[in-house]
Amino acid sequence: MGLIRQFPPGSLPWLMVHECRLWWRDLRAKWFLYIMGGLLAIVTLFLAGVWLLTARLGDAPLVLVPNPPTPSMLRIAGGFWMFLFIYAFIQAMQQSLTALFDRGDLDLLVSSPISSKTIFASRLLSVAVEVFLGFLLLIVPATILAMAIGAFRLLGIYPALVGLCLTTASLSMLLSLGLVKLVGAKRARTVAQVLTMAIAGTFFVGVQLLNLDTRTSLSQGGDLNIPGGATSGLSLSPESWLWFPVRAIFMDLPSVVATLVVSGGLAWITIETLNRQFVQGTQQAVTGSRRSPKSSSATSPAQTVTFNQGLSQVLLRKEWRVIQRSPYLISRTLLSAVFLIPLMLLVVQDSSTQNGFDLATLTTVALPSAGAFLTSSLAVICIAGEEAPDLLKSAPVKGQRVRLLKLGAILLPVWCFLALFFAILLTQGVNILPGLALTLLATCCTALVRLWNAKPISLSAMMMRQRENAFNDTILIILENVLFFLWIFMGSQMSQGNAIATLVLFGFVLLIMGISYWRSRALGSSLGF
Amino acid sequence: MAIALQVIGLSKRFGSHQAVDELNLQVPEGTFYALLGANGAGKTTTLRMVTGLLQPDQGDALILGRSITQQPNKAKKLLAYLPDEPMLYGKLRPLEYLEFVAGLWGTAGDRAASRATDLLKKLNLWDVRNDFAETFSRGMKQKLALAGAFIHEPHVVILDEPLSGLDAVAARLVKTMLNEYVAEGKTVIFTTHTMAIAERTAQRIGIINHGTLIAEGTLEDLQAQSRELGGEFADDSDLESIFLQLTASPVQAPADSDAPLSQDEWG
């Protein structure tokens, strides 16, 4: 409270403190457990750092960061920087979309005598600050450890992060506002979310596949070159000037200065050029979500709706309509599945024969886990995203039947999708029975866990990260993740014919299911009916 | 005259808070009934128990003689419930929503289809029948939810703050529709905080305070009760004064006035 009074009302720092205060209160309300976990990690790592420091004083051998860093160290740091960039970009996009579409105070700010440039600058900088603060839980323990072993040069991560956060905040604002201008406010949000996932997904998969392909050449010191870059002197080797943001991590002074100047310049240009569009975009976002008095449907042909349907048909049709009409959810599901591809390739490749992938492993590992993942995503839409649980509960239908139909709506599309792969594998002469059994088990269990622990909230609220409190069931997330990894391990053991390990893992699956069922009793959940 | 809704000793406790305390109530069929009470008095909890959304700790509610606890599906078949927050699917169009609700209540068929068309036209939603509900204003959502409540031709309609969010034209439309429904011999039970609406539209009024029904009857019955109690507002005949007296609301009168502001004065 005191800090905000230190600045003149209406000034940029005053607005930024206001923004950060709101962000912090929101974070504190939602992520208390994570913050506590983070603090615990900091303390643990600090103690570990002290222990290492003691060991160092005792002449124990330590690996210090050489100056300048070796190419292999730069490559590792480059990978780390890529990860941070993707994560920061996703976070910045979320914050930008919130700033543009969700925050209810923009009308107040825009109607005030504060200039649009100050408002936009405060939003952009606060997005950067929020992303930066979000990184601290990860970075602070790491730098404590680095200092403990004497690698003070690694403190360069902080200016590198400042640059990274400013860059991603500027890019996210550019993308959001560009989309508002291109496709209108109504579609911009969905397109932006899909694009964010697509960019991040492509980047991630690209890096992973590149890694799989070129692992050997890179380990032998080979470089990657930009096509046509040989003539222009552009190279992706760690010695290239393009690596200055990565070298900033090692406190290379020219790189630190370049990082801050480039990112600061980008932010300044963004603020100077886009502040008016921001205000217009905001107004469009507010008015765009409301209907115009004259609807296009007044002149469009009448829609065909059949009223001669039983409960099963109307319920399944309704669920599939909701799924089909949520492009963001579909993209999230598919793109999240894309994230799994490198993991799957690694799993399959490790146990592959010389001539290609081990199809038995593919059947028992990749398909059940992919099925579980897809089921989980659809279950979120159909169960957690049930917008009118009271309507279902007040209807003269048995809750058990509704639950069964919901399970059907979730599982049928997944089974149909995976059936294609099983059919292909069958034509290859692969024994699909173990994989098929495991896939059926994995998909059913995953859907049941979500059903038993359901806390329905509206689909729109579910999509807004800022309002995820009701959706944030940490225990459910843990149960789902543990279950997901159990399918991978179980499939792996099953493909190797390790019956005892498979049975032990199946026991863990039963345990997770038991906990989930017990929670449903304790919470009185299961959609509340 | 048959009893549309009979509430028998209904109770519900949330932790240490007794939300509804052995509430008894009878609503005759073909009645426009208003249930009044201050915030937290237990109105919504009562309605949620009556509609089967909440399990009572004790007691029962009979919808035209069918127990909501013993024969929930038979009782629900006769009921429609419209909460203060419309129960809609943003990604469904109006006709699809009505098709879904009709399917839930097992009233599929040509009759439901023509009724859906009539309702949408009557509620001025026909022109937006191809738009998703998520693009609707609050008032349009409320009207669509109302259409959903009426699609299966319920005998008893229970509405929680049905006029909230509606403009004057839409509010008049809904009131007319509800009146017509009552004229057909059906029953409408609604809650409101606007005393003027209850006074003008309801045939019978029930007042809940601290989870108990403290007064019930026609406006004249309530005035008589108020006179018997003889308090500060005993001579006033408007429902607001009676309500304040009966619930002993700690309202502070403005310094320059002897009586609290009326609904009209509040605007």
PDB file of N, CA and C in Angstrom, chain A residues 186 289-291 293 295-303 305-311 314-315 317-318 321-322 325-327 386-398 402 459 528, chain B residues 48 51-54 73 76-77 81 87-93 95-105 108-110 112-113 116 127-132 134-137 140 151:
ATOM      1  N   LYS A 186     -13.603 -10.052 -31.739  1.00  0.00           N
ATOM      2  CA  LYS A 186     -14.375 -11.244 -31.392  1.00  0.00           C
ATOM      3  C   LYS A 186     -13.547 -12.520 -31.598  1.00  0.00           C
ATOM      4  N   SER A 289     -17.797  -7.876 -27.789  1.00  0.00           N
ATOM      5  CA  SER A 289     -18.380  -9.038 -27.127  1.00  0.00           C
ATOM      6  C   SER A 289     -19.882  -8.903 -26.954  1.00  0.00           C
ATOM      7  N   ARG A 290     -20.385  -7.692 -27.232  1.00  0.00           N
ATOM      8  CA  ARG A 290     -21.827  -7.508 -27.118  1.00  0.00           C
ATOM      9  C   ARG A 290     -22.457  -7.579 -28.491  1.00  0.00           C
ATOM     10  N   ARG A 291     -23.673  -7.985 -28.507  1.00  0.00           N
ATOM     11  CA  ARG A 291     -24.350  -8.142 -29.784  1.00  0.00           C
ATOM     12  C   ARG A 291     -24.752  -6.796 -30.349  1.00  0.00           C
ATOM     13  N   PRO A 293     -27.568  -4.672 -32.369  1.00  0.00           N
ATOM     14  CA  PRO A 293     -29.014  -4.844 -32.318  1.00  0.00           C
ATOM     15  C   PRO A 293     -29.538  -5.682 -33.476  1.00  0.00           C
ATOM     16  N   SER A 295     -29.085  -8.646 -35.891  1.00  0.00           N
ATOM     17  CA  SER A 295     -28.263  -9.839 -36.002  1.00  0.00           C
ATOM     18  C   SER A 295     -28.213 -10.330 -37.438  1.00  0.00           C
ATOM     19  N   SER A 296     -27.091 -10.952 -37.769  1.00  0.00           N
ATOM     20  CA  SER A 296     -26.958 -11.504 -39.107  1.00  0.00           C
ATOM     21  C   SER A 296     -27.936 -12.658 -39.306  1.00  0.00           C
ATOM     22  N   SER A 297     -28.302 -13.298 -38.185  1.00  0.00           N
ATOM     23  CA  SER A 297     -29.167 -14.463 -38.319  1.00  0.00           C
ATOM     24  C   SER A 297     -30.592 -14.106 -38.699  1.00  0.00           C
ATOM     25  N   ALA A 298     -30.921 -12.804 -38.627  1.00  0.00           N
ATOM     26  CA  ALA A 298     -32.273 -12.402 -38.999  1.00  0.00           C
ATOM     27  C   ALA A 298     -32.520 -12.683 -40.475  1.00  0.00           C
ATOM     28  N   THR A 299     -31.461 -12.583 -41.234  1.00  0.00           N
ATOM     29  CA  THR A 299     -31.618 -12.778 -42.671  1.00  0.00           C
ATOM     30  C   THR A 299     -31.108 -14.137 -43.129  1.00  0.00           C
ATOM     31  N   SER A 300     -30.395 -14.847 -42.252  1.00  0.00           N
ATOM     32  CA  SER A 300     -29.827 -16.131 -42.655  1.00  0.00           C
ATOM     33  C   SER A 300     -30.908 -17.214 -42.648  1.00  0.00           C
ATOM     34  N   PRO A 301     -30.688 -18.286 -43.408  1.00  0.00           N
ATOM     35  CA  PRO A 301     -31.716 -19.315 -43.478  1.00  0.00           C
ATOM     36  C   PRO A 301     -31.948 -19.988 -42.136  1.00  0.00           C
ATOM     37  N   ALA A 302     -33.160 -20.482 -41.952  1.00  0.00           N
ATOM     38  CA  ALA A 302     -33.515 -21.120 -40.680  1.00  0.00           C
ATOM     39  C   ALA A 302     -32.666 -22.352 -40.449  1.00  0.00           C
ATOM     40  N   GLN A 303     -32.272 -22.523 -39.206  1.00  0.00           N
ATOM     41  CA  GLN A 303     -31.406 -23.628 -38.867  1.00  0.00           C
ATOM     42  C   GLN A 303     -32.251 -24.884 -38.632  1.00  0.00           C
ATOM     43  N   VAL A 305     -33.184 -27.999 -36.733  1.00  0.00           N
ATOM     44  CA  VAL A 305     -33.034 -28.663 -35.437  1.00  0.00           C
ATOM     45  C   VAL A 305     -34.141 -29.696 -35.327  1.00  0.00           C
ATOM     46  N   THR A 306     -33.723 -30.909 -34.982  1.00  0.00           N
ATOM     47  CA  THR A 306     -34.713 -31.983 -34.865  1.00  0.00           C
ATOM     48  C   THR A 306     -35.099 -32.144 -33.408  1.00  0.00           C
ATOM     49  N   PHE A 307     -36.368 -32.044 -33.151  1.00  0.00           N
ATOM     50  CA  PHE A 307     -36.820 -32.202 -31.766  1.00  0.00           C
ATOM     51  C   PHE A 307     -37.222 -33.645 -31.452  1.00  0.00           C
ATOM     52  N   ASN A 308     -37.191 -34.513 -32.484  1.00  0.00           N
ATOM     53  CA  ASN A 308     -37.631 -35.899 -32.253  1.00  0.00           C
ATOM     54  C   ASN A 308     -36.475 -36.773 -31.790  1.00  0.00           C
ATOM     55  N   GLN A 309     -35.871 -36.445 -30.685  1.00  0.00           N
ATOM     56  CA  GLN A 309     -34.718 -37.208 -30.210  1.00  0.00           C
ATOM     57  C   GLN A 309     -34.864 -37.572 -28.748  1.00  0.00           C
ATOM     58  N   GLY A 310     -34.264 -38.704 -28.414  1.00  0.00           N
ATOM     59  CA  GLY A 310     -34.273 -39.131 -27.022  1.00  0.00           C
ATOM     60  C   GLY A 310     -33.136 -38.482 -26.261  1.00  0.00           C
ATOM     61  N   LEU A 311     -33.070 -38.794 -24.973  1.00  0.00           N
ATOM     62  CA  LEU A 311     -32.056 -38.191 -24.112  1.00  0.00           C
ATOM     63  C   LEU A 311     -30.639 -38.479 -24.595  1.00  0.00           C
ATOM     64  N   VAL A 314     -29.761 -36.287 -27.641  1.00  0.00           N
ATOM     65  CA  VAL A 314     -29.604 -34.847 -27.390  1.00  0.00           C
ATOM     66  C   VAL A 314     -28.375 -34.561 -26.528  1.00  0.00           C
ATOM     67  N   LEU A 315     -28.104 -35.447 -25.586  1.00  0.00           N
ATOM     68  CA  LEU A 315     -26.959 -35.194 -24.719  1.00  0.00           C
ATOM     69  C   LEU A 315     -25.637 -35.369 -25.471  1.00  0.00           C
ATOM     70  N   ARG A 317     -25.211 -35.208 -28.687  1.00  0.00           N
ATOM     71  CA  ARG A 317     -25.128 -34.161 -29.702  1.00  0.00           C
ATOM     72  C   ARG A 317     -24.692 -32.832 -29.079  1.00  0.00           C
ATOM     73  N   LYS A 318     -25.261 -32.544 -27.912  1.00  0.00           N
ATOM     74  CA  LYS A 318     -24.904 -31.290 -27.240  1.00  0.00           C
ATOM     75  C   LYS A 318     -23.418 -31.268 -26.867  1.00  0.00           C
ATOM     76  N   ARG A 321     -21.331 -30.862 -29.951  1.00  0.00           N
ATOM     77  CA  ARG A 321     -21.440 -29.501 -30.482  1.00  0.00           C
ATOM     78  C   ARG A 321     -20.518 -28.556 -29.712  1.00  0.00           C
ATOM     79  N   VAL A 322     -20.542 -28.704 -28.389  1.00  0.00           N
ATOM     80  CA  VAL A 322     -19.706 -27.829 -27.562  1.00  0.00           C
ATOM     81  C   VAL A 322     -18.224 -28.055 -27.882  1.00  0.00           C
ATOM     82  N   ARG A 325     -17.353 -26.667 -31.329  1.00  0.00           N
ATOM     83  CA  ARG A 325     -17.387 -25.209 -31.433  1.00  0.00           C
ATOM     84  C   ARG A 325     -16.367 -24.515 -30.541  1.00  0.00           C
ATOM     85  N   SER A 326     -15.458 -25.265 -30.001  1.00  0.00           N
ATOM     86  CA  SER A 326     -14.415 -24.664 -29.170  1.00  0.00           C
ATOM     87  C   SER A 326     -13.073 -24.853 -29.866  1.00  0.00           C
ATOM     88  N   PRO A 327     -12.785 -24.021 -30.852  1.00  0.00           N
ATOM     89  CA  PRO A 327     -11.535 -24.202 -31.598  1.00  0.00           C
ATOM     90  C   PRO A 327     -10.304 -24.125 -30.708  1.00  0.00           C
ATOM     91  N   GLU A 386     -18.867 -28.182 -17.967  1.00  0.00           N
ATOM     92  CA  GLU A 386     -20.337 -28.256 -18.012  1.00  0.00           C
ATOM     93  C   GLU A 386     -20.895 -26.933 -17.475  1.00  0.00           C
ATOM     94  N   GLU A 387     -21.604 -26.237 -18.339  1.00  0.00           N
ATOM     95  CA  GLU A 387     -22.015 -24.877 -17.983  1.00  0.00           C
ATOM     96  C   GLU A 387     -23.341 -24.823 -17.222  1.00  0.00           C
ATOM     97  N   ALA A 388     -24.117 -25.866 -17.327  1.00  0.00           N
ATOM     98  CA  ALA A 388     -25.428 -25.809 -16.673  1.00  0.00           C
ATOM     99  C   ALA A 388     -25.689 -27.085 -15.870  1.00  0.00           C
ATOM    100  N   PRO A 389     -24.852 -27.364 -14.858  1.00  0.00           N
ATOM    101  CA  PRO A 389     -25.080 -28.583 -14.076  1.00  0.00           C
ATOM    102  C   PRO A 389     -26.434 -28.584 -13.371  1.00  0.00           C
ATOM    103  N   ASP A 390     -26.888 -27.373 -12.988  1.00  0.00           N
ATOM    104  CA  ASP A 390     -28.187 -27.295 -12.318  1.00  0.00           C
ATOM    105  C   ASP A 390     -29.327 -27.669 -13.253  1.00  0.00           C
ATOM    106  N   LEU A 391     -29.162 -27.352 -14.526  1.00  0.00           N
ATOM    107  CA  LEU A 391     -30.197 -27.716 -15.496  1.00  0.00           C
ATOM    108  C   LEU A 391     -30.297 -29.237 -15.590  1.00  0.00           C
ATOM    109  N   LEU A 392     -29.141 -29.894 -15.654  1.00  0.00           N
ATOM    110  CA  LEU A 392     -29.139 -31.355 -15.726  1.00  0.00           C
ATOM    111  C   LEU A 392     -29.716 -31.955 -14.451  1.00  0.00           C
ATOM    112  N   LYS A 393     -29.366 -31.319 -13.342  1.00  0.00           N
ATOM    113  CA  LYS A 393     -29.812 -31.862 -12.063  1.00  0.00           C
ATOM    114  C   LYS A 393     -31.305 -31.651 -11.850  1.00  0.00           C
ATOM    115  N   SER A 394     -31.827 -30.554 -12.399  1.00  0.00           N
ATOM    116  CA  SER A 394     -33.255 -30.292 -12.193  1.00  0.00           C
ATOM    117  C   SER A 394     -34.122 -31.037 -13.205  1.00  0.00           C
ATOM    118  N   ALA A 395     -33.479 -31.694 -14.180  1.00  0.00           N
ATOM    119  CA  ALA A 395     -34.255 -32.421 -15.198  1.00  0.00           C
ATOM    120  C   ALA A 395     -34.687 -33.781 -14.652  1.00  0.00           C
ATOM    121  N   PRO A 396     -35.819 -34.288 -15.157  1.00  0.00           N
ATOM    122  CA  PRO A 396     -36.307 -35.584 -14.645  1.00  0.00           C
ATOM    123  C   PRO A 396     -35.570 -36.764 -15.277  1.00  0.00           C
ATOM    124  N   VAL A 397     -34.275 -36.780 -15.143  1.00  0.00           N
ATOM    125  CA  VAL A 397     -33.477 -37.894 -15.668  1.00  0.00           C
ATOM    126  C   VAL A 397     -32.530 -38.363 -14.570  1.00  0.00           C
ATOM    127  N   LYS A 398     -32.165 -39.642 -14.640  1.00  0.00           N
ATOM    128  CA  LYS A 398     -31.295 -40.177 -13.604  1.00  0.00           C
ATOM    129  C   LYS A 398     -29.864 -39.660 -13.811  1.00  0.00           C
ATOM    130  N   VAL A 402     -26.998 -39.718 -17.051  1.00  0.00           N
ATOM    131  CA  VAL A 402     -26.307 -38.537 -17.596  1.00  0.00           C
ATOM    132  C   VAL A 402     -24.803 -38.748 -17.527  1.00  0.00           C
ATOM    133  N   LEU A 459     -17.643 -22.643 -19.317  1.00  0.00           N
ATOM    134  CA  LEU A 459     -16.570 -22.830 -20.287  1.00  0.00           C
ATOM    135  C   LEU A 459     -15.764 -21.556 -20.453  1.00  0.00           C
ATOM    136  N   GLY A 528     -22.077 -33.137  -9.184  1.00  0.00           N
ATOM    137  CA  GLY A 528     -23.108 -32.659  -8.261  1.00  0.00           C
ATOM    138  C   GLY A 528     -24.451 -33.339  -8.422  1.00  0.00           C
TER     139      GLY A 528
ATOM    140  N   ARG B  48     -34.069 -24.338  -4.089  1.00  0.00           N
ATOM    141  CA  ARG B  48     -33.166 -25.391  -4.576  1.00  0.00           C
ATOM    142  C   ARG B  48     -33.541 -26.749  -3.984  1.00  0.00           C
ATOM    143  N   THR B  51     -36.763 -27.897  -5.824  1.00  0.00           N
ATOM    144  CA  THR B  51     -36.536 -28.338  -7.209  1.00  0.00           C
ATOM    145  C   THR B  51     -35.600 -29.549  -7.292  1.00  0.00           C
ATOM    146  N   GLY B  52     -35.155 -30.048  -6.168  1.00  0.00           N
ATOM    147  CA  GLY B  52     -34.312 -31.243  -6.166  1.00  0.00           C
ATOM    148  C   GLY B  52     -32.847 -30.968  -6.415  1.00  0.00           C
ATOM    149  N   LEU B  53     -32.458 -29.708  -6.376  1.00  0.00           N
ATOM    150  CA  LEU B  53     -31.050 -29.381  -6.589  1.00  0.00           C
ATOM    151  C   LEU B  53     -30.237 -29.544  -5.313  1.00  0.00           C
ATOM    152  N   LEU B  54     -30.913 -29.534  -4.208  1.00  0.00           N
ATOM    153  CA  LEU B  54     -30.250 -29.625  -2.915  1.00  0.00           C
ATOM    154  C   LEU B  54     -31.022 -30.620  -2.051  1.00  0.00           C
ATOM    155  N   ASN B  73     -37.958 -37.866 -10.092  1.00  0.00           N
ATOM    156  CA  ASN B  73     -38.152 -37.676 -11.531  1.00  0.00           C
ATOM    157  C   ASN B  73     -39.604 -37.348 -11.882  1.00  0.00           C
ATOM    158  N   LYS B  76     -39.994 -33.724 -10.791  1.00  0.00           N
ATOM    159  CA  LYS B  76     -39.259 -32.791 -11.661  1.00  0.00           C
ATOM    160  C   LYS B  76     -39.933 -32.637 -13.019  1.00  0.00           C
ATOM    161  N   LYS B  77     -40.591 -33.696 -13.450  1.00  0.00           N
ATOM    162  CA  LYS B  77     -41.269 -33.671 -14.749  1.00  0.00           C
ATOM    163  C   LYS B  77     -42.319 -32.549 -14.788  1.00  0.00           C
ATOM    164  N   TYR B  81     -37.421 -24.782 -13.358  1.00  0.00           N
ATOM    165  CA  TYR B  81     -36.725 -23.890 -12.430  1.00  0.00           C
ATOM    166  C   TYR B  81     -35.830 -22.939 -13.215  1.00  0.00           C
ATOM    167  N   MET B  87     -29.188 -20.710 -16.809  1.00  0.00           N
ATOM    168  CA  MET B  87     -28.437 -21.961 -17.048  1.00  0.00           C
ATOM    169  C   MET B  87     -28.389 -22.203 -18.559  1.00  0.00           C
ATOM    170  N   LEU B  88     -27.380 -21.679 -19.193  1.00  0.00           N
ATOM    171  CA  LEU B  88     -27.282 -21.763 -20.657  1.00  0.00           C
ATOM    172  C   LEU B  88     -25.948 -22.353 -21.070  1.00  0.00           C
ATOM    173  N   TYR B  89     -25.893 -22.745 -22.331  1.00  0.00           N
ATOM    174  CA  TYR B  89     -24.625 -23.171 -22.938  1.00  0.00           C
ATOM    175  C   TYR B  89     -24.234 -22.116 -23.962  1.00  0.00           C
ATOM    176  N   GLY B  90     -23.094 -21.487 -23.733  1.00  0.00           N
ATOM    177  CA  GLY B  90     -22.664 -20.402 -24.612  1.00  0.00           C
ATOM    178  C   GLY B  90     -22.492 -20.833 -26.054  1.00  0.00           C
ATOM    179  N   LYS B  91     -22.115 -22.077 -26.250  1.00  0.00           N
ATOM    180  CA  LYS B  91     -21.820 -22.545 -27.605  1.00  0.00           C
ATOM    181  C   LYS B  91     -23.019 -23.200 -28.286  1.00  0.00           C
ATOM    182  N   LEU B  92     -24.204 -23.050 -27.698  1.00  0.00           N
ATOM    183  CA  LEU B  92     -25.403 -23.560 -28.366  1.00  0.00           C
ATOM    184  C   LEU B  92     -26.250 -22.392 -28.858  1.00  0.00           C
ATOM    185  N   ARG B  93     -26.938 -22.626 -29.967  1.00  0.00           N
ATOM    186  CA  ARG B  93     -27.865 -21.626 -30.492  1.00  0.00           C
ATOM    187  C   ARG B  93     -29.210 -21.812 -29.793  1.00  0.00           C
ATOM    188  N   LEU B  95     -32.310 -22.460 -30.663  1.00  0.00           N
ATOM    189  CA  LEU B  95     -33.119 -23.641 -30.990  1.00  0.00           C
ATOM    190  C   LEU B  95     -32.443 -24.928 -30.506  1.00  0.00           C
ATOM    191  N   GLU B  96     -31.132 -24.953 -30.603  1.00  0.00           N
ATOM    192  CA  GLU B  96     -30.405 -26.144 -30.128  1.00  0.00           C
ATOM    193  C   GLU B  96     -30.555 -26.285 -28.619  1.00  0.00           C
ATOM    194  N   TYR B  97     -30.535 -25.154 -27.935  1.00  0.00           N
ATOM    195  CA  TYR B  97     -30.697 -25.185 -26.481  1.00  0.00           C
ATOM    196  C   TYR B  97     -32.095 -25.711 -26.109  1.00  0.00           C
ATOM    197  N   LEU B  98     -33.089 -25.200 -26.813  1.00  0.00           N
ATOM    198  CA  LEU B  98     -34.463 -25.631 -26.521  1.00  0.00           C
ATOM    199  C   LEU B  98     -34.649 -27.108 -26.878  1.00  0.00           C
ATOM    200  N   GLU B  99     -34.002 -27.535 -27.950  1.00  0.00           N
ATOM    201  CA  GLU B  99     -34.059 -28.958 -28.335  1.00  0.00           C
ATOM    202  C   GLU B  99     -33.456 -29.821 -27.219  1.00  0.00           C
ATOM    203  N   PHE B 100     -32.354 -29.339 -26.652  1.00  0.00           N
ATOM    204  CA  PHE B 100     -31.686 -30.075 -25.578  1.00  0.00           C
ATOM    205  C   PHE B 100     -32.565 -30.158 -24.333  1.00  0.00           C
ATOM    206  N   VAL B 101     -33.130 -29.015 -23.956  1.00  0.00           N
ATOM    207  CA  VAL B 101     -33.982 -28.998 -22.750  1.00  0.00           C
ATOM    208  C   VAL B 101     -35.213 -29.873 -22.970  1.00  0.00           C
ATOM    209  N   ALA B 102     -35.805 -29.770 -24.159  1.00  0.00           N
ATOM    210  CA  ALA B 102     -36.979 -30.607 -24.465  1.00  0.00           C
ATOM    211  C   ALA B 102     -36.602 -32.084 -24.373  1.00  0.00           C
ATOM    212  N   GLY B 103     -35.405 -32.417 -24.857  1.00  0.00           N
ATOM    213  CA  GLY B 103     -34.933 -33.803 -24.773  1.00  0.00           C
ATOM    214  C   GLY B 103     -34.759 -34.258 -23.338  1.00  0.00           C
ATOM    215  N   LEU B 104     -34.248 -33.364 -22.491  1.00  0.00           N
ATOM    216  CA  LEU B 104     -34.053 -33.710 -21.072  1.00  0.00           C
ATOM    217  C   LEU B 104     -35.388 -34.013 -20.393  1.00  0.00           C
ATOM    218  N   TRP B 105     -36.417 -33.237 -20.764  1.00  0.00           N
ATOM    219  CA  TRP B 105     -37.730 -33.429 -20.126  1.00  0.00           C
ATOM    220  C   TRP B 105     -38.595 -34.422 -20.891  1.00  0.00           C
ATOM    221  N   ALA B 108     -39.832 -34.378 -26.612  1.00  0.00           N
ATOM    222  CA  ALA B 108     -39.422 -34.213 -28.004  1.00  0.00           C
ATOM    223  C   ALA B 108     -40.630 -34.383 -28.919  1.00  0.00           C
ATOM    224  N   GLY B 109     -40.506 -33.889 -30.127  1.00  0.00           N
ATOM    225  CA  GLY B 109     -41.589 -34.057 -31.089  1.00  0.00           C
ATOM    226  C   GLY B 109     -41.983 -32.759 -31.740  1.00  0.00           C
ATOM    227  N   ASP B 110     -42.963 -32.848 -32.621  1.00  0.00           N
ATOM    228  CA  ASP B 110     -43.389 -31.670 -33.368  1.00  0.00           C
ATOM    229  C   ASP B 110     -43.952 -30.590 -32.453  1.00  0.00           C
ATOM    230  N   ALA B 112     -43.038 -29.876 -29.439  1.00  0.00           N
ATOM    231  CA  ALA B 112     -41.918 -29.132 -28.841  1.00  0.00           C
ATOM    232  C   ALA B 112     -41.300 -28.189 -29.870  1.00  0.00           C
ATOM    233  N   ALA B 113     -41.196 -28.646 -31.101  1.00  0.00           N
ATOM    234  CA  ALA B 113     -40.590 -27.814 -32.148  1.00  0.00           C
ATOM    235  C   ALA B 113     -41.426 -26.558 -32.387  1.00  0.00           C
ATOM    236  N   ALA B 116     -41.149 -24.263 -29.435  1.00  0.00           N
ATOM    237  CA  ALA B 116     -39.869 -23.544 -29.423  1.00  0.00           C
ATOM    238  C   ALA B 116     -39.940 -22.325 -30.336  1.00  0.00           C
ATOM    239  N   ASP B 127     -35.145 -13.601 -34.261  1.00  0.00           N
ATOM    240  CA  ASP B 127     -34.160 -13.031 -35.193  1.00  0.00           C
ATOM    241  C   ASP B 127     -32.729 -13.435 -34.858  1.00  0.00           C
ATOM    242  N   VAL B 128     -32.514 -13.876 -33.639  1.00  0.00           N
ATOM    243  CA  VAL B 128     -31.145 -14.253 -33.253  1.00  0.00           C
ATOM    244  C   VAL B 128     -31.047 -15.771 -33.058  1.00  0.00           C
ATOM    245  N   ARG B 129     -31.948 -16.505 -33.671  1.00  0.00           N
ATOM    246  CA  ARG B 129     -32.003 -17.956 -33.431  1.00  0.00           C
ATOM    247  C   ARG B 129     -30.759 -18.688 -33.913  1.00  0.00           C
ATOM    248  N   ASN B 130     -30.014 -18.080 -34.835  1.00  0.00           N
ATOM    249  CA  ASN B 130     -28.808 -18.748 -35.344  1.00  0.00           C
ATOM    250  C   ASN B 130     -27.534 -18.264 -34.671  1.00  0.00           C
ATOM    251  N   ASP B 131     -27.680 -17.427 -33.659  1.00  0.00           N
ATOM    252  CA  ASP B 131     -26.485 -16.918 -32.963  1.00  0.00           C
ATOM    253  C   ASP B 131     -26.212 -17.748 -31.704  1.00  0.00           C
ATOM    254  N   PHE B 132     -24.958 -17.788 -31.315  1.00  0.00           N
ATOM    255  CA  PHE B 132     -24.615 -18.505 -30.083  1.00  0.00           C
ATOM    256  C   PHE B 132     -25.059 -17.700 -28.868  1.00  0.00           C
ATOM    257  N   GLU B 134     -23.631 -17.230 -26.195  1.00  0.00           N
ATOM    258  CA  GLU B 134     -22.548 -16.475 -25.551  1.00  0.00           C
ATOM    259  C   GLU B 134     -22.478 -15.035 -26.059  1.00  0.00           C
ATOM    260  N   THR B 135     -23.101 -14.772 -27.212  1.00  0.00           N
ATOM    261  CA  THR B 135     -23.056 -13.410 -27.745  1.00  0.00           C
ATOM    262  C   THR B 135     -24.232 -12.576 -27.257  1.00  0.00           C
ATOM    263  N   PHE B 136     -25.114 -13.176 -26.468  1.00  0.00           N
ATOM    264  CA  PHE B 136     -26.317 -12.468 -26.031  1.00  0.00           C
ATOM    265  C   PHE B 136     -26.029 -11.545 -24.850  1.00  0.00           C
ATOM    266  N   SER B 137     -26.885 -10.530 -24.744  1.00  0.00           N
ATOM    267  CA  SER B 137     -26.828  -9.668 -23.559  1.00  0.00           C
ATOM    268  C   SER B 137     -27.451 -10.430 -22.387  1.00  0.00           C
ATOM    269  N   MET B 140     -31.166 -10.978 -22.855  1.00  0.00           N
ATOM    270  CA  MET B 140     -31.480 -12.000 -23.868  1.00  0.00           C
ATOM    271  C   MET B 140     -31.228 -13.399 -23.318  1.00  0.00           C
ATOM    272  N   ILE B 151     -40.495 -24.663 -22.297  1.00  0.00           N
ATOM    273  CA  ILE B 151     -40.564 -25.515 -23.485  1.00  0.00           C
ATOM    274  C   ILE B 151     -41.312 -26.813 -23.210  1.00  0.00           C
TER     275      ILE B 151
END
